[in-house]
């Protein structure tokens, strides 16, 4: 579900490896049906997928063995209608999304069902309808929301591995989510709040770099308080990995520049609320959350500068 | 010096009260010479000043008894050239500016001279060349940089009082600067970083409001560490005063929206450096400083989105 960078990339990889992939393509249906998917790789061969089994509405798709949700966390309301037609009695769901609360929301709305979460460590950019550029990494971490589903996790991981996507099954999905948040919270947030910086510019600016590390330390403290500590040296490793990404623009920045809503609550709001409930002070996170929430609201306020 | 909101307003008030005021008008000279100053008051009578003794260059103005600097702190380099022609042996200087470091800079460049600082508590908006609207307050606090100059301070305060500008002489100019910073740091900063919010919108947004108070508490801690504590109840009083300002836009927001540089170092950078030297943690201030510095730089980078 979803033909943004994540859905197109992993869907195309799975299709190429022989999976029977059915795509929900809302805005891009016409172009993708005519031209297929075009995946540009950096370190391996680029490839096309054509023809594509694409649909505009989930009602036309039939039930699936596995539903991969690659819509933004901001699309939850739409999901409520989109998801049910795809669900047979045994259908499992993978939330390939950023932020916190996605699996909880799915588990509440669709109980007694295997809900997995996937965390993407990749630099994927949608460069046009059906076109995705992968400029680094590509790994997925996969975990189960309810903490069981061991066989299913192995099966899904095997599908990704067969599609040449490195995929690790993690014991704690929540711990993996915090590890990824330690990247998304600073880089996605600063890229938007600082007026459109790519990650290279953030790292080159001494004050933005200091802010990045400060935010990561706050996330590390919250994760540790939840007994899900970040691995030793994680912050240094993320900074080093990011330095190899060049002028990469996080997805929130691309969304913001394109006038789309950003995942304010999933990436910043929910982690902040968990920090507050756990009694951990996160002043930088509160600052960036407050600013992004206002920026997002104002960007989606038609009259422009001031609604007052 | 300067025909922004502050220079035009106080210069016009002093001229009306009988002072011999000579104005440096760089961009607005033609309009002001033709139409004079037009001051719109809220609670008292609006008034015009015409004709105006205005000049485009300080070389034409002659030396003065008192120079009132109403240029932004970002104009320091220009001041280096602009100020000397106005200075006779006994000329005193008043920095009617925001932020920290203005008087220090003047004292270094123009030693053995009385340097006063003035702090404006007013809601002044320049609505056009020579046109200023005062929507609240109007008070000035006046102090001496070197801590002496008692008779001079009384004389200058008397000039302002005669011009119907409430003017208080303060024992510690630095303490007064921190009191004002406790307003400028949150409201000027958030108004820009949150994408163009007026103070009313900041107060109505629960997270921006919480950030405002958090920033004020950081400033209070830094001021207290310097043994210049904010008065009891100051934060509550500023919040209450601000609630009466309505949809007021701080000067930094007007500058930013007009493509002018904002006073990043005087209002946020210098206070942050003093906090760091004093060993006071100010994570919200560092966050907002880092973001504003990047926003300001990017706004003044011709190629737009990304220089990398």
Coordinates of C-alpha atoms in Angstrom, one line a residue:
Chain A
X1 CA 0.0 0.0 0.0
X2 CA 1.5 3.3 -1.1
X3 CA 3.7 4.3 -4.0
X4 CA 6.0 6.7 -2.2
X5 CA 9.7 6.0 -2.1
X6 CA 9.4 3.1 0.5
X7 CA 6.4 1.3 -1.0
X8 CA 7.6 1.6 -4.6
X9 CA 11.2 0.5 -3.7
X10 CA 10.4 -2.6 -1.6
X11 CA 7.4 -3.6 -3.7
X12 CA 9.5 -3.5 -6.8
X13 CA 12.3 -5.5 -5.2
X14 CA 9.8 -8.1 -3.9
X15 CA 8.1 -8.3 -7.4
X16 CA 11.5 -8.7 -9.1
X17 CA 12.3 -11.6 -6.8
X18 CA 9.1 -13.5 -7.8
X19 CA 6.6 -12.4 -5.2
X20 CA 3.1 -11.8 -6.5
X21 CA 2.9 -8.1 -5.5
X22 CA -0.3 -6.1 -5.9
X23 CA 0.2 -2.4 -5.6
X24 CA -2.2 0.2 -4.3
X25 CA -1.4 3.3 -6.4
X26 CA -3.6 6.2 -5.6
X27 CA -2.1 9.3 -7.3
X28 CA 0.5 7.5 -9.5
X29 CA -1.7 4.8 -11.0
X30 CA -1.8 6.0 -14.6
X31 CA 1.9 6.7 -15.0
X32 CA 2.9 3.4 -13.2
X33 CA 0.5 1.3 -15.3
X34 CA 2.0 2.8 -18.5
X35 CA 5.7 2.9 -17.6
X36 CA 6.1 0.6 -14.6
X37 CA 8.5 1.2 -11.7
X38 CA 12.0 2.3 -12.3
X39 CA 14.5 1.8 -9.5
X40 CA 17.8 3.5 -9.6
X41 CA 20.5 1.8 -7.5
X42 CA 23.8 3.2 -6.5
X43 CA 25.9 0.2 -5.8
X44 CA 24.1 -2.5 -7.8
X45 CA 22.2 -2.7 -11.1
X46 CA 19.2 -0.4 -11.6
X47 CA 16.1 -2.2 -12.7
X48 CA 12.5 -1.8 -14.0
X49 CA 9.3 -3.6 -13.1
X50 CA 6.8 -3.8 -16.0
X51 CA 3.9 -4.6 -16.1
X52 CA 2.7 -3.8 -12.7
X53 CA -0.4 -5.2 -11.0
X54 CA -1.6 -1.9 -9.8
X55 CA -5.0 -0.7 -8.5
X56 CA -6.5 2.6 -7.5
X57 CA -8.8 1.2 -4.8
X58 CA -8.2 -1.7 -2.4
X59 CA -11.7 -3.0 -3.1
X60 CA -10.4 -4.2 -6.5
X61 CA -7.3 -5.9 -5.1
X62 CA -8.7 -8.9 -3.2
X63 CA -7.4 -10.3 0.0
X64 CA -3.6 -10.7 0.5
X65 CA -1.4 -13.0 2.5
X66 CA 0.7 -10.0 3.7
X67 CA -0.2 -6.3 3.6
X68 CA 2.8 -3.9 3.6
X69 CA 1.7 -0.5 4.8
X70 CA 4.0 2.1 3.2
X71 CA 1.8 5.1 3.8
X72 CA 2.8 7.9 6.1
X73 CA 1.6 7.8 9.6
X74 CA -0.5 10.9 8.7
X75 CA -2.7 8.6 6.6
X76 CA -4.2 6.7 9.5
X77 CA -7.7 7.9 8.8
X78 CA -7.6 6.8 5.2
X79 CA -6.2 3.4 6.3
X80 CA -9.4 2.8 8.3
X81 CA -11.2 2.5 5.0
X82 CA -8.4 1.2 2.8
X83 CA -7.2 -1.8 4.8
X84 CA -10.3 -4.0 5.4
X85 CA -10.8 -5.1 1.8
X86 CA -7.3 -6.6 1.8
X87 CA -7.7 -8.7 5.0
X88 CA -8.6 -12.3 4.9
X89 CA -8.7 -14.4 8.1
X90 CA -5.0 -15.1 8.1
X91 CA -3.6 -11.9 6.6
X92 CA -0.7 -10.4 8.4
X93 CA 0.1 -6.7 8.3
X94 CA 3.6 -5.0 8.3
X95 CA 3.7 -1.3 9.2
X96 CA 6.8 -0.1 7.2
X97 CA 6.5 3.3 8.7
X98 CA 8.4 5.8 10.9
X99 CA 7.7 6.9 14.4
X100 CA 5.8 5.5 17.3
X101 CA 2.2 4.3 17.7
X102 CA 1.6 2.8 14.2
X103 CA 1.4 -0.8 15.4
X104 CA -0.6 0.1 18.5
X105 CA -3.1 1.9 16.3
X106 CA -3.4 -1.1 13.9
X107 CA -3.7 -3.5 16.8
X108 CA -6.6 -1.5 18.3
X109 CA -8.4 -1.2 15.0
X110 CA -7.7 -4.7 13.7
X111 CA -7.5 -7.0 16.8
X112 CA -6.4 -10.7 16.9
X113 CA -4.2 -10.3 13.9
X114 CA -0.4 -10.5 13.4
X115 CA 0.9 -6.9 13.3
X116 CA 4.5 -6.6 12.4
X117 CA 6.6 -3.4 12.2
X118 CA 9.3 -2.7 9.8
X119 CA 12.0 -0.1 10.1
X120 CA 13.7 1.1 7.0
X121 CA 17.4 2.1 7.1
X122 CA 17.7 3.5 3.6
X123 CA 18.1 6.7 1.7
X124 CA 15.2 6.4 -0.7
X125 CA 13.9 9.3 -2.8
X126 CA 10.9 9.3 -5.0
X127 CA 12.1 11.3 -8.0
X128 CA 8.8 11.0 -9.9
X129 CA 5.8 8.7 -10.3
X130 CA 7.1 5.2 -10.2
X131 CA 10.7 6.4 -9.9
X132 CA 12.8 5.8 -6.8
X133 CA 16.5 6.4 -6.2
X134 CA 18.3 4.5 -3.6
X135 CA 21.4 6.3 -2.4
X136 CA 22.5 4.2 0.5
X137 CA 21.9 1.3 2.8
X138 CA 18.5 -0.4 2.3
X139 CA 18.3 -2.6 5.3
X140 CA 15.0 -3.4 7.1
X141 CA 14.5 -4.4 10.7
X142 CA 11.4 -6.4 11.4
X143 CA 9.7 -7.1 14.6
X144 CA 6.3 -8.3 16.0
X145 CA 4.1 -5.9 17.9
X146 CA 2.7 -8.5 20.3
X147 CA 6.1 -10.1 20.6
X148 CA 5.2 -13.5 19.2
X149 CA 4.7 -14.5 15.5
X150 CA 8.2 -16.0 15.4
X151 CA 7.6 -18.2 12.3
X152 CA 5.8 -15.4 10.5
X153 CA 8.7 -13.0 11.1
X154 CA 11.1 -15.6 9.7
X155 CA 9.0 -16.1 6.6
X156 CA 8.7 -12.4 5.9
X157 CA 12.4 -11.8 6.5
X158 CA 13.1 -14.6 4.1
X159 CA 11.0 -12.9 1.4
X160 CA 13.0 -9.7 1.8
X161 CA 16.3 -11.6 1.8
X162 CA 15.3 -13.4 -1.4
X163 CA 14.6 -9.9 -2.8
X164 CA 18.2 -9.0 -1.9
X165 CA 17.0 -6.7 0.9
X166 CA 19.0 -7.3 4.1
X167 CA 16.5 -8.0 6.7
X168 CA 17.1 -8.6 10.4
X169 CA 14.4 -9.9 12.8
X170 CA 14.6 -8.0 16.1
X171 CA 13.6 -9.3 19.5
X172 CA 12.1 -5.9 20.5
X173 CA 10.3 -3.9 17.9
X174 CA 10.0 -1.0 20.3
X175 CA 13.8 -0.9 20.9
X176 CA 14.3 -0.8 17.1
X177 CA 11.8 2.0 16.8
X178 CA 13.7 4.1 19.3
X179 CA 17.0 3.4 17.5
X180 CA 15.5 4.7 14.3
X181 CA 13.8 7.7 16.1
X182 CA 17.3 8.7 17.3
X183 CA 17.9 9.4 13.6
X184 CA 14.5 10.7 12.4
X185 CA 13.9 13.0 15.3
X186 CA 17.0 15.2 14.7
X187 CA 17.5 14.9 11.0
X188 CA 13.9 14.9 9.7
X189 CA 13.1 17.6 12.3
X190 CA 16.0 20.0 11.7
X191 CA 15.8 19.6 7.9
X192 CA 12.4 21.2 8.1
X193 CA 12.7 23.6 11.0
X194 CA 16.0 25.0 9.7
X195 CA 14.4 26.0 6.4
X196 CA 15.2 23.1 4.1
X197 CA 18.6 21.7 5.0
X198 CA 19.9 18.4 3.7
X199 CA 21.7 16.1 6.1
X200 CA 25.1 17.3 4.8
X201 CA 24.3 20.9 5.6
X202 CA 23.2 19.9 9.1
X203 CA 26.4 18.1 9.8
X204 CA 28.6 21.0 8.4
X205 CA 26.9 23.6 10.6
X206 CA 28.5 23.4 14.1
X207 CA 25.3 24.5 15.9
X208 CA 22.9 22.3 14.0
X209 CA 25.3 19.4 14.6
X210 CA 25.4 20.1 18.3
X211 CA 21.6 20.2 18.3
X212 CA 21.5 16.9 16.5
X213 CA 23.7 15.2 19.1
X214 CA 21.7 16.8 21.9
X215 CA 18.5 15.5 20.5
X216 CA 20.0 12.0 20.1
X217 CA 21.1 12.1 23.7
X218 CA 17.6 13.0 24.8
X219 CA 16.2 10.0 22.8
X220 CA 18.8 7.8 24.3
X221 CA 17.8 8.8 27.8
X222 CA 14.1 8.1 27.1
X223 CA 14.9 4.7 25.5
X224 CA 17.1 3.8 28.5
X225 CA 14.3 4.8 30.9
X226 CA 12.0 2.3 29.1
X227 CA 14.7 -0.3 29.5
X228 CA 15.4 -0.3 25.7
X229 CA 18.8 1.3 25.7
X230 CA 20.4 2.3 22.4
X231 CA 23.4 0.1 21.7
X232 CA 26.8 1.3 22.8
X233 CA 28.3 3.8 20.3
X234 CA 25.0 4.2 18.5
X235 CA 25.1 8.0 18.3
X236 CA 28.6 8.0 16.9
X237 CA 27.7 5.3 14.4
X238 CA 24.6 7.3 13.2
X239 CA 26.7 10.4 12.8
X240 CA 29.3 8.5 10.8
X241 CA 26.7 6.8 8.6
X242 CA 24.9 10.1 8.0
X243 CA 28.2 11.7 6.9
X244 CA 28.3 9.2 4.0
X245 CA 24.8 10.2 2.8
X246 CA 25.9 13.4 1.2
X247 CA 23.2 15.9 0.4
X248 CA 20.3 13.6 1.3
X249 CA 17.0 15.1 2.1
X250 CA 14.9 13.3 4.7
X251 CA 11.4 12.4 3.7
X252 CA 9.8 14.9 6.1
X253 CA 11.6 17.7 4.2
X254 CA 10.4 16.4 0.9
X255 CA 6.9 16.2 2.2
X256 CA 7.1 19.7 3.7
X257 CA 8.5 21.2 0.5
X258 CA 5.8 19.5 -1.6
X259 CA 3.1 20.9 0.7
X260 CA 2.2 17.5 2.2
X261 CA 1.6 16.9 5.9
X262 CA 4.6 15.7 7.9
X263 CA 4.4 13.0 10.5
X264 CA 4.5 15.3 13.4
X265 CA 2.7 13.1 16.0
X266 CA 4.3 9.8 15.1
X267 CA 7.9 11.0 14.9
X268 CA 8.0 13.8 17.5
X269 CA 4.7 14.0 19.4
X270 CA 4.3 10.4 20.6
X271 CA 8.0 10.1 21.7
X272 CA 7.6 13.4 23.6
X273 CA 4.5 12.2 25.4
X274 CA 6.3 8.9 26.3
X275 CA 9.2 10.9 27.7
X276 CA 6.9 13.0 29.7
X277 CA 5.0 10.0 31.1
X278 CA 8.3 8.5 32.0
X279 CA 9.5 11.7 33.7
X280 CA 12.5 12.2 31.3
X281 CA 13.3 15.9 30.5
X282 CA 13.6 16.4 26.7
X283 CA 13.6 20.2 26.2
X284 CA 15.1 20.0 22.7
X285 CA 12.5 17.5 21.6
X286 CA 9.7 19.7 23.0
X287 CA 11.2 22.7 21.2
X288 CA 11.4 21.0 17.8
X289 CA 8.0 19.4 18.3
X290 CA 6.3 22.7 19.1
X291 CA 7.9 24.4 16.1
X292 CA 7.2 21.5 13.6
X293 CA 3.6 21.3 14.8
X294 CA 3.1 25.0 14.1
X295 CA 5.0 24.9 10.8
X296 CA 2.9 21.9 9.6
X297 CA -0.4 23.5 10.7
X298 CA 0.5 26.8 9.0
X299 CA 1.6 25.1 5.8
X300 CA -1.8 23.5 5.7
X301 CA -3.7 26.7 6.6
X302 CA -4.9 28.1 3.2
X303 CA -4.8 31.8 4.0
X304 CA -1.0 31.9 4.5
X305 CA 0.7 33.9 7.1
X306 CA -1.7 34.5 9.9
X307 CA -5.0 32.9 10.8
X308 CA -5.7 35.3 13.7
Chain B
X1 CA 20.3 57.1 13.5
X2 CA 17.9 54.9 11.7
X3 CA 14.4 55.3 10.5
X4 CA 13.0 52.0 11.4
X5 CA 10.1 51.8 13.9
X6 CA 12.2 52.7 17.0
X7 CA 14.3 55.5 15.5
X8 CA 11.3 57.1 13.8
X9 CA 9.0 56.9 16.8
X10 CA 11.3 58.2 19.5
X11 CA 13.0 60.7 17.2
X12 CA 9.5 62.1 16.3
X13 CA 8.5 62.3 19.9
X14 CA 11.7 64.1 20.9
X15 CA 11.3 66.5 17.9
X16 CA 7.7 67.2 18.9
X17 CA 8.7 68.1 22.4
X18 CA 11.2 70.7 21.2
X19 CA 14.5 68.9 20.8
X20 CA 16.6 69.7 17.8
X21 CA 16.6 66.3 16.3
X22 CA 18.6 65.5 13.2
X23 CA 17.7 62.2 11.5
X24 CA 19.9 59.8 9.6
X25 CA 17.5 58.4 6.9
X26 CA 19.2 56.1 4.6
X27 CA 16.5 54.3 2.5
X28 CA 13.5 56.6 3.5
X29 CA 15.1 60.0 3.0
X30 CA 13.0 61.1 -0.1
X31 CA 9.6 60.1 1.3
X32 CA 10.3 61.5 4.8
X33 CA 11.6 64.8 3.5
X34 CA 8.5 65.2 1.4
X35 CA 5.9 63.9 3.8
X36 CA 7.5 63.9 7.3
X37 CA 6.9 61.4 10.0
X38 CA 3.4 60.2 10.8
X39 CA 3.0 58.5 14.2
X40 CA -0.2 56.6 14.9
X41 CA -0.9 56.2 18.6
X42 CA -3.4 53.9 20.1
X43 CA -4.2 55.6 23.5
X44 CA -3.3 59.2 22.7
X45 CA -3.4 61.6 19.8
X46 CA -1.6 60.6 16.6
X47 CA 0.7 63.3 15.3
X48 CA 2.9 64.3 12.3
X49 CA 6.4 65.8 12.2
X50 CA 7.0 68.1 9.3
X51 CA 9.4 69.4 8.1
X52 CA 12.1 67.0 9.2
X53 CA 15.8 67.7 9.4
X54 CA 16.9 64.6 7.6
X55 CA 20.1 63.5 6.0
X56 CA 21.3 60.6 3.9
X57 CA 24.8 60.7 5.2
X58 CA 26.2 61.4 8.7
X59 CA 29.0 63.5 7.1
X60 CA 26.3 66.2 6.4
X61 CA 24.8 66.2 9.9
X62 CA 27.5 67.8 12.0
X63 CA 28.4 66.7 15.6
X64 CA 25.6 66.1 18.1
X65 CA 25.2 66.3 21.9
X66 CA 23.6 62.9 22.0
X67 CA 23.5 60.2 19.3
X68 CA 20.7 57.7 19.6
X69 CA 21.5 54.5 17.7
X70 CA 18.3 52.9 16.5
X71 CA 19.9 50.6 13.9
X72 CA 19.7 46.8 14.2
X73 CA 22.6 45.1 15.9
X74 CA 23.3 43.6 12.5
X75 CA 24.4 47.0 11.3
X76 CA 27.6 47.2 13.4
X77 CA 29.9 47.2 10.5
X78 CA 28.1 50.1 9.0
X79 CA 28.2 51.9 12.3
X80 CA 31.9 51.9 12.2
X81 CA 31.7 54.4 9.3
X82 CA 28.5 56.1 10.2
X83 CA 29.2 57.1 13.8
X84 CA 32.5 59.1 13.8
X85 CA 31.2 62.2 11.9
X86 CA 28.6 62.7 14.7
X87 CA 31.0 62.6 17.6
X88 CA 32.3 65.8 19.2
X89 CA 34.5 65.6 22.3
X90 CA 31.5 65.5 24.6
X91 CA 29.0 63.5 22.5
X92 CA 27.2 60.8 24.4
X93 CA 25.8 57.7 22.7
X94 CA 22.7 55.7 23.5
X95 CA 22.3 52.2 22.0
X96 CA 18.5 51.9 21.7
X97 CA 18.9 48.3 20.5
X98 CA 18.0 44.7 21.4
X99 CA 20.2 42.0 22.6
X100 CA 23.6 41.8 24.3
X101 CA 27.0 43.1 23.3
X102 CA 25.9 46.4 21.7
X103 CA 27.4 48.7 24.4
X104 CA 30.5 46.5 24.7
X105 CA 31.1 46.9 21.0
X106 CA 30.6 50.7 21.1
X107 CA 32.9 51.0 24.2
X108 CA 35.7 49.1 22.4
X109 CA 35.4 51.1 19.2
X110 CA 34.8 54.5 20.8
X111 CA 36.6 54.5 24.1
X112 CA 36.5 57.2 26.9
X113 CA 33.0 58.2 26.0
X114 CA 29.7 57.9 27.8
X115 CA 27.9 54.9 26.3
X116 CA 24.3 54.5 27.5
X117 CA 21.9 51.7 26.6
X118 CA 18.2 52.0 26.2
X119 CA 15.7 49.2 26.3
X120 CA 12.4 49.7 24.5
X121 CA 9.2 48.2 25.9
X122 CA 6.8 49.0 23.1
X123 CA 4.9 47.5 20.3
X124 CA 6.1 49.7 17.4
X125 CA 5.6 48.7 13.8
X126 CA 6.9 50.6 10.8
X127 CA 4.0 50.5 8.4
X128 CA 5.7 52.4 5.6
X129 CA 8.5 55.0 5.1
X130 CA 8.1 57.5 7.9
X131 CA 5.0 55.8 9.3
X132 CA 5.0 54.1 12.7
X133 CA 2.2 52.6 14.6
X134 CA 2.4 52.2 18.4
X135 CA 0.1 49.6 19.6
X136 CA 1.1 49.3 23.2
X137 CA 3.4 50.5 26.1
X138 CA 6.2 52.7 24.9
X139 CA 8.4 52.8 28.0
X140 CA 12.2 53.1 27.9
X141 CA 14.7 51.8 30.4
X142 CA 18.0 53.6 30.4
X143 CA 21.3 52.7 31.9
X144 CA 25.0 53.4 31.7
X145 CA 27.4 50.8 30.3
X146 CA 30.3 51.8 32.6
X147 CA 27.9 52.2 35.5
X148 CA 28.6 55.9 36.1
X149 CA 27.2 58.9 34.1
X150 CA 24.5 59.6 36.7
X151 CA 23.9 63.2 35.7
X152 CA 23.9 62.4 32.0
X153 CA 21.4 59.6 32.6
X154 CA 19.1 62.0 34.4
X155 CA 19.4 64.5 31.6
X156 CA 18.5 62.0 28.9
X157 CA 15.7 60.5 30.9
X158 CA 14.3 64.1 31.4
X159 CA 14.4 64.6 27.6
X160 CA 12.3 61.5 27.0
X161 CA 9.9 62.3 29.9
X162 CA 9.4 65.8 28.4
X163 CA 8.6 64.0 25.1
X164 CA 5.9 62.0 27.1
X165 CA 7.9 58.8 26.9
X166 CA 8.0 57.1 30.3
X167 CA 11.7 56.6 31.0
X168 CA 13.2 54.8 34.0
X169 CA 16.9 55.0 34.8
X170 CA 18.1 51.6 35.9
X171 CA 21.0 50.8 38.2
X172 CA 22.1 47.9 36.1
X173 CA 21.9 48.1 32.4
X174 CA 22.8 44.4 32.1
X175 CA 20.0 43.3 34.4
X176 CA 17.6 45.4 32.3
X177 CA 19.0 43.7 29.1
X178 CA 18.3 40.2 30.5
X179 CA 14.8 41.3 31.5
X180 CA 14.1 42.3 27.9
X181 CA 15.8 39.2 26.5
X182 CA 13.4 37.1 28.5
X183 CA 10.8 38.5 26.1
X184 CA 12.8 38.8 22.9
X185 CA 14.4 35.3 23.0
X186 CA 11.1 33.4 23.0
X187 CA 8.8 35.7 21.1
X188 CA 11.1 37.0 18.4
X189 CA 12.6 33.6 18.0
X190 CA 9.5 31.5 17.9
X191 CA 7.7 34.0 15.6
X192 CA 10.4 33.3 13.0
X193 CA 11.1 29.6 13.6
X194 CA 7.5 28.6 13.7
X195 CA 7.0 30.0 10.2
X196 CA 5.6 33.4 10.9
X197 CA 3.5 33.4 14.1
X198 CA 2.4 36.6 15.7
X199 CA 2.5 36.7 19.5
X200 CA -1.2 35.9 19.8
X201 CA -0.8 32.8 17.9
X202 CA 2.2 31.7 20.0
X203 CA 0.1 32.2 23.2
X204 CA -2.9 30.3 21.8
X205 CA -0.8 27.2 20.8
X206 CA -0.3 25.1 23.9
X207 CA 3.1 23.7 22.8
X208 CA 4.5 27.1 21.7
X209 CA 3.3 28.6 24.9
X210 CA 5.1 25.9 26.9
X211 CA 8.2 26.5 24.8
X212 CA 8.0 30.2 25.5
X213 CA 7.9 29.7 29.3
X214 CA 10.7 27.1 29.0
X215 CA 12.9 29.6 27.2
X216 CA 12.0 32.3 29.8
X217 CA 13.0 30.0 32.6
X218 CA 16.3 29.3 31.0
X219 CA 17.0 33.0 30.6
X220 CA 16.0 33.5 34.3
X221 CA 18.5 30.9 35.3
X222 CA 21.3 32.5 33.3
X223 CA 20.5 35.9 34.7
X224 CA 20.4 34.6 38.2
X225 CA 23.8 32.9 37.7
X226 CA 25.1 36.4 36.8
X227 CA 23.6 37.8 40.0
X228 CA 21.1 39.7 37.9
X229 CA 18.0 37.8 38.8
X230 CA 14.7 38.6 37.0
X231 CA 12.2 40.3 39.4
X232 CA 9.8 38.0 41.2
X233 CA 6.8 37.2 39.0
X234 CA 8.5 38.6 35.9
X235 CA 7.6 35.6 33.6
X236 CA 3.9 35.7 34.6
X237 CA 3.9 39.5 34.1
X238 CA 5.4 39.2 30.6
X239 CA 3.0 36.5 29.6
X240 CA 0.1 38.7 30.8
X241 CA 1.5 41.8 29.1
X242 CA 1.9 39.9 25.9
X243 CA -1.6 38.6 26.0
X244 CA -2.7 42.2 25.7
X245 CA -0.6 42.8 22.5
X246 CA -3.0 41.0 20.2
X247 CA -1.6 39.8 16.8
X248 CA 1.6 41.8 17.3
X249 CA 4.5 40.7 15.1
X250 CA 8.0 41.0 16.7
X251 CA 10.5 43.0 14.8
X252 CA 12.6 39.9 13.9
X253 CA 9.6 38.4 12.1
X254 CA 9.0 41.6 10.2
X255 CA 12.7 41.6 9.3
X256 CA 12.7 38.0 8.2
X257 CA 9.6 38.3 6.1
X258 CA 11.1 41.4 4.4
X259 CA 14.3 39.5 3.6
X260 CA 16.4 41.5 6.0
X261 CA 19.0 39.9 8.4
X262 CA 17.8 39.1 11.9
X263 CA 19.8 39.9 15.0
X264 CA 20.8 36.3 15.5
X265 CA 24.0 37.0 17.5
X266 CA 22.8 39.9 19.7
X267 CA 19.5 38.3 20.8
X268 CA 20.3 34.5 20.8
X269 CA 24.0 33.9 20.1
X270 CA 25.6 36.2 22.8
X271 CA 23.2 35.1 25.6
X272 CA 23.9 31.5 24.7
X273 CA 27.6 32.0 24.9
X274 CA 27.3 33.8 28.2
X275 CA 25.2 30.9 29.5
X276 CA 27.8 28.4 28.4
X277 CA 30.6 30.3 30.0
X278 CA 28.7 30.5 33.2
X279 CA 28.0 26.7 33.0
X280 CA 24.2 27.1 32.8
X281 CA 22.4 24.5 30.6
X282 CA 20.0 26.2 28.1
X283 CA 19.0 23.5 25.6
X284 CA 16.0 25.3 24.3
X285 CA 18.0 28.4 23.6
X286 CA 20.7 26.4 21.8
X287 CA 18.0 24.8 19.7
X288 CA 16.3 28.0 18.7
X289 CA 19.7 29.7 18.1
X290 CA 20.9 26.9 15.8
X291 CA 17.7 27.0 13.8
X292 CA 17.5 30.8 13.5
X293 CA 21.2 31.0 12.5
X294 CA 20.5 28.5 9.7
X295 CA 17.3 30.2 8.7
X296 CA 18.9 33.5 8.6
X297 CA 21.9 32.2 6.6
X298 CA 19.7 30.4 4.1
X299 CA 17.4 33.4 3.7
X300 CA 20.5 35.4 2.7
X301 CA 21.9 32.7 0.4
X302 CA 20.9 33.7 -3.1
X303 CA 20.5 30.2 -4.6
X304 CA 17.6 29.3 -2.4
X305 CA 17.1 25.8 -1.0
X306 CA 20.5 24.1 -0.9
X307 CA 24.0 25.5 -1.3
X308 CA 25.6 22.0 -1.1

